[in-house]
mmCIF file of C-alpha atoms in Angstrom:
data_model
loop_
_atom_site.group_PDB
_atom_site.id
_atom_site.type_symbol
_atom_site.label_atom_id
_atom_site.label_comp_id
_atom_site.label_asym_id
_atom_site.label_seq_id
_atom_site.Cartn_x
_atom_site.Cartn_y
_atom_site.Cartn_z
ATOM 1 C CA UNK A 1 70.947 31.648 -14.189
ATOM 2 C CA UNK A 2 69.990 28.203 -12.799
ATOM 3 C CA UNK A 3 70.819 29.432 -9.322
ATOM 4 C CA UNK A 4 68.422 32.366 -9.667
ATOM 5 C CA UNK A 5 65.622 29.949 -10.738
ATOM 6 C CA UNK A 6 66.321 27.664 -7.830
ATOM 7 C CA UNK A 7 66.443 30.578 -5.389
ATOM 8 C CA UNK A 8 63.003 31.828 -6.676
ATOM 9 C CA UNK A 9 61.525 28.294 -6.442
ATOM 10 C CA UNK A 10 62.909 27.725 -2.961
ATOM 11 C CA UNK A 11 61.568 31.016 -1.684
ATOM 12 C CA UNK A 12 58.200 30.285 -3.252
ATOM 13 C CA UNK A 13 58.142 26.872 -1.664
ATOM 14 C CA UNK A 14 58.996 28.265 1.742
ATOM 15 C CA UNK A 15 56.409 31.076 1.393
ATOM 16 C CA UNK A 16 53.620 28.647 0.277
ATOM 17 C CA UNK A 17 54.412 26.298 3.183
ATOM 18 C CA UNK A 18 54.463 29.244 5.655
ATOM 19 C CA UNK A 19 51.035 30.521 4.475
ATOM 20 C CA UNK A 20 49.535 26.952 4.605
ATOM 21 C CA UNK A 21 50.816 26.732 8.220
ATOM 22 C CA UNK A 22 49.497 30.149 9.108
ATOM 23 C CA UNK A 23 46.020 29.084 7.864
ATOM 24 C CA UNK A 24 45.892 26.377 10.491
ATOM 25 C CA UNK A 25 48.345 27.435 13.208
ATOM 26 C CA UNK A 26 48.989 30.741 14.863
ATOM 27 C CA UNK A 27 52.114 32.570 13.816
ATOM 28 C CA UNK A 28 53.700 32.347 17.297
ATOM 29 C CA UNK A 29 53.286 28.574 17.283
ATOM 30 C CA UNK A 30 54.993 28.005 13.945
ATOM 31 C CA UNK A 31 58.641 27.057 13.978
ATOM 32 C CA UNK A 32 61.323 27.159 11.291
ATOM 33 C CA UNK A 33 61.346 23.353 11.611
ATOM 34 C CA UNK A 34 57.601 23.362 10.809
ATOM 35 C CA UNK A 35 58.219 25.537 7.695
ATOM 36 C CA UNK A 36 61.066 23.368 6.529
ATOM 37 C CA UNK A 37 59.169 20.201 6.981
ATOM 38 C CA UNK A 38 56.069 21.490 5.182
ATOM 39 C CA UNK A 39 58.218 22.891 2.325
ATOM 40 C CA UNK A 40 60.470 19.824 2.234
ATOM 41 C CA UNK A 41 63.432 22.195 2.642
ATOM 42 C CA UNK A 42 66.410 21.853 4.949
ATOM 43 C CA UNK A 43 67.032 24.285 7.777
ATOM 44 C CA UNK A 44 70.256 25.370 6.203
ATOM 45 C CA UNK A 45 68.362 26.188 3.020
ATOM 46 C CA UNK A 46 65.900 28.136 4.992
ATOM 47 C CA UNK A 47 68.557 30.207 6.694
ATOM 48 C CA UNK A 48 70.203 30.885 3.355
ATOM 49 C CA UNK A 49 67.070 32.767 2.378
ATOM 50 C CA UNK A 50 65.673 34.106 5.680
ATOM 51 C CA UNK A 51 67.076 35.094 9.096
ATOM 52 C CA UNK A 52 64.113 33.533 10.856
ATOM 53 C CA UNK A 53 60.297 33.247 10.592
ATOM 54 C CA UNK A 54 59.981 36.895 11.470
ATOM 55 C CA UNK A 55 62.213 37.829 8.453
ATOM 56 C CA UNK A 56 60.093 35.581 6.245
ATOM 57 C CA UNK A 57 56.961 37.302 7.446
ATOM 58 C CA UNK A 58 58.615 40.787 7.070
ATOM 59 C CA UNK A 59 59.587 40.093 3.491
ATOM 60 C CA UNK A 60 56.197 38.753 2.535
ATOM 61 C CA UNK A 61 54.342 41.703 4.157
ATOM 62 C CA UNK A 62 56.756 44.102 2.491
ATOM 63 C CA UNK A 63 56.136 42.462 -0.880
ATOM 64 C CA UNK A 64 52.316 42.512 -0.726
ATOM 65 C CA UNK A 65 52.445 46.077 0.719
ATOM 66 C CA UNK A 66 54.462 47.193 -2.214
ATOM 67 C CA UNK A 67 51.939 45.703 -4.643
ATOM 68 C CA UNK A 68 49.183 47.525 -2.817
ATOM 69 C CA UNK A 69 51.144 50.743 -2.808
ATOM 70 C CA UNK A 70 51.439 50.621 -6.601
ATOM 71 C CA UNK A 71 47.638 50.630 -6.943
ATOM 72 C CA UNK A 72 46.559 52.747 -4.064
ATOM 73 C CA UNK A 73 46.394 56.040 -5.955
ATOM 74 C CA UNK A 74 44.347 54.546 -8.704
ATOM 75 C CA UNK A 75 41.958 52.849 -6.361
ATOM 76 C CA UNK A 76 41.687 55.899 -4.124
ATOM 77 C CA UNK A 77 40.883 58.212 -7.131
ATOM 78 C CA UNK A 78 38.232 55.712 -8.240
ATOM 79 C CA UNK A 79 36.323 55.915 -4.929
ATOM 80 C CA UNK A 80 36.551 59.692 -4.807
ATOM 81 C CA UNK A 81 35.257 59.928 -8.399
ATOM 82 C CA UNK A 82 32.419 57.596 -7.630
ATOM 83 C CA UNK A 83 33.638 55.007 -10.206
ATOM 84 C CA UNK A 84 32.734 52.186 -7.899
ATOM 85 C CA UNK A 85 32.163 49.573 -10.582
ATOM 86 C CA UNK A 86 35.880 50.056 -11.725
ATOM 87 C CA UNK A 87 36.960 50.157 -8.144
ATOM 88 C CA UNK A 88 35.381 46.853 -7.279
ATOM 89 C CA UNK A 89 36.361 45.201 -10.512
ATOM 90 C CA UNK A 90 39.906 46.519 -10.168
ATOM 91 C CA UNK A 91 40.243 45.389 -6.637
ATOM 92 C CA UNK A 92 38.975 41.879 -7.582
ATOM 93 C CA UNK A 93 41.569 41.727 -10.286
ATOM 94 C CA UNK A 94 44.383 43.129 -8.032
ATOM 95 C CA UNK A 95 43.500 40.449 -5.418
ATOM 96 C CA UNK A 96 42.772 37.513 -7.628
ATOM 97 C CA UNK A 97 46.192 35.965 -7.980
ATOM 98 C CA UNK A 98 47.184 36.545 -4.371
ATOM 99 C CA UNK A 99 43.848 36.394 -2.537
ATOM 100 C CA UNK A 100 44.487 33.362 -0.395
ATOM 101 C CA UNK A 101 47.873 34.579 0.699
ATOM 102 C CA UNK A 102 46.710 38.139 1.425
ATOM 103 C CA UNK A 103 43.643 36.726 3.204
ATOM 104 C CA UNK A 104 45.946 34.620 5.540
ATOM 105 C CA UNK A 105 48.508 37.416 6.032
ATOM 106 C CA UNK A 106 45.607 39.734 7.147
ATOM 107 C CA UNK A 107 45.182 37.467 10.146
ATOM 108 C CA UNK A 108 48.782 38.121 11.348
ATOM 109 C CA UNK A 109 49.329 41.141 13.504
ATOM 110 C CA UNK A 110 52.974 41.375 14.490
ATOM 111 C CA UNK A 111 54.298 44.809 15.498
ATOM 112 C CA UNK A 112 56.792 45.063 12.620
ATOM 113 C CA UNK A 113 54.852 42.983 10.050
ATOM 114 C CA UNK A 114 51.049 43.630 9.772
ATOM 115 C CA UNK A 115 49.776 43.557 6.155
ATOM 116 C CA UNK A 116 46.266 44.725 7.114
ATOM 117 C CA UNK A 117 47.672 47.570 9.158
ATOM 118 C CA UNK A 118 49.863 48.554 6.168
ATOM 119 C CA UNK A 119 46.953 48.705 3.865
ATOM 120 C CA UNK A 120 44.919 50.754 6.346
ATOM 121 C CA UNK A 121 47.841 53.184 6.891
ATOM 122 C CA UNK A 122 48.245 53.800 3.215
ATOM 123 C CA UNK A 123 44.562 54.514 2.731
ATOM 124 C CA UNK A 124 44.472 56.688 5.816
ATOM 125 C CA UNK A 125 47.324 58.739 4.506
ATOM 126 C CA UNK A 126 45.479 59.184 1.121
ATOM 127 C CA UNK A 127 42.259 60.281 2.846
ATOM 128 C CA UNK A 128 44.159 62.713 5.160
ATOM 129 C CA UNK A 129 45.849 64.288 2.171
ATOM 130 C CA UNK A 130 42.649 64.529 0.195
ATOM 131 C CA UNK A 131 40.791 66.162 3.033
ATOM 132 C CA UNK A 132 43.640 68.770 3.581
ATOM 133 C CA UNK A 133 43.478 69.513 -0.202
ATOM 134 C CA UNK A 134 39.782 70.200 0.021
ATOM 135 C CA UNK A 135 40.182 72.648 2.908
ATOM 136 C CA UNK A 136 36.800 71.738 4.276
ATOM 137 C CA UNK A 137 34.580 74.105 6.214
ATOM 138 C CA UNK A 138 33.155 71.544 8.650
ATOM 139 C CA UNK A 139 32.618 70.945 12.278
ATOM 140 C CA UNK A 140 33.306 67.201 11.836
ATOM 141 C CA UNK A 141 36.903 66.318 12.858
ATOM 142 C CA UNK A 142 38.876 65.651 9.780
ATOM 143 C CA UNK A 143 40.593 62.608 11.321
ATOM 144 C CA UNK A 144 37.129 61.151 11.867
ATOM 145 C CA UNK A 145 36.249 61.775 8.186
ATOM 146 C CA UNK A 146 39.652 60.169 7.112
ATOM 147 C CA UNK A 147 39.090 57.164 9.299
ATOM 148 C CA UNK A 148 35.538 56.727 7.981
ATOM 149 C CA UNK A 149 36.731 56.933 4.334
ATOM 150 C CA UNK A 150 39.510 54.435 5.126
ATOM 151 C CA UNK A 151 37.006 52.097 6.823
ATOM 152 C CA UNK A 152 34.851 52.102 3.696
ATOM 153 C CA UNK A 153 37.764 51.061 1.475
ATOM 154 C CA UNK A 154 39.215 48.550 3.962
ATOM 155 C CA UNK A 155 35.817 46.895 4.487
ATOM 156 C CA UNK A 156 35.504 46.539 0.687
ATOM 157 C CA UNK A 157 39.046 45.123 0.389
ATOM 158 C CA UNK A 158 38.410 42.689 3.252
ATOM 159 C CA UNK A 159 35.090 41.640 1.717
ATOM 160 C CA UNK A 160 36.644 40.995 -1.612
ATOM 161 C CA UNK A 161 39.535 39.064 -0.115
ATOM 162 C CA UNK A 162 37.026 36.939 1.799
ATOM 163 C CA UNK A 163 34.528 36.402 -0.973
ATOM 164 C CA UNK A 164 36.356 36.676 -4.226
ATOM 165 C CA UNK A 165 34.871 38.378 -7.329
ATOM 166 C CA UNK A 166 31.594 39.926 -6.351
ATOM 167 C CA UNK A 167 28.437 40.494 -8.241
ATOM 168 C CA UNK A 168 28.831 44.159 -8.774
ATOM 169 C CA UNK A 169 25.194 45.451 -8.234
ATOM 170 C CA UNK A 170 24.594 45.329 -4.532
ATOM 171 C CA UNK A 171 28.175 45.780 -3.558
ATOM 172 C CA UNK A 172 28.716 48.868 -5.674
ATOM 173 C CA UNK A 173 25.432 50.459 -4.587
ATOM 174 C CA UNK A 174 26.256 49.960 -0.879
ATOM 175 C CA UNK A 175 29.792 51.314 -1.243
ATOM 176 C CA UNK A 176 28.641 54.335 -3.213
ATOM 177 C CA UNK A 177 26.001 55.213 -0.694
ATOM 178 C CA UNK A 178 28.575 55.113 2.143
ATOM 179 C CA UNK A 179 31.099 56.936 0.017
ATOM 180 C CA UNK A 180 28.670 59.744 -0.668
ATOM 181 C CA UNK A 181 27.887 60.043 3.055
ATOM 182 C CA UNK A 182 31.551 60.346 3.895
ATOM 183 C CA UNK A 183 32.243 62.928 1.153
ATOM 184 C CA UNK A 184 29.195 64.994 2.376
ATOM 185 C CA UNK A 185 31.225 65.576 5.662
ATOM 186 C CA UNK A 186 33.738 67.469 3.635
ATOM 187 C CA UNK A 187 32.030 70.860 2.897
ATOM 188 C CA UNK A 188 34.162 73.218 0.917
ATOM 189 C CA UNK A 189 31.737 76.145 0.935
#
């Protein structure tokens, strides 16, 4: 049992140090030695947990992507239903604990580990599925509608990550106006 607690603590320390370094140094300039020094961890301990800095990034991106994946259906349904107050409040709660880490990881764009791209891809898939279900009778390309819907949600997520818990009034009104404009493009005559 003690070993599991130490493993968790060590991984947490390595991840915290890594995120702190990412906030000040580009990913490509960070070395394993930098991470070890910042986390007060030996190289052998680092390599007992991760293959390299790419593996560390991959695991962190996978972790936060999984958290988002668990909530994406709920948050998507809220925007479609027009329950924008609950959407904004829910996103704020979802992001509260991990906001600084997610904010920092959103700045890293590696081909195999891009948290922002993962969030966007999950939302785009939801929008594409929703549009297909609606069988719209529209001249507007459905991939454009899906991209616009995704952009609305990603902009809101990025704004909440950047600013924290918002005052709901102006934010919800703006999101709802744009949401309605996107949904108007899906005519189901």
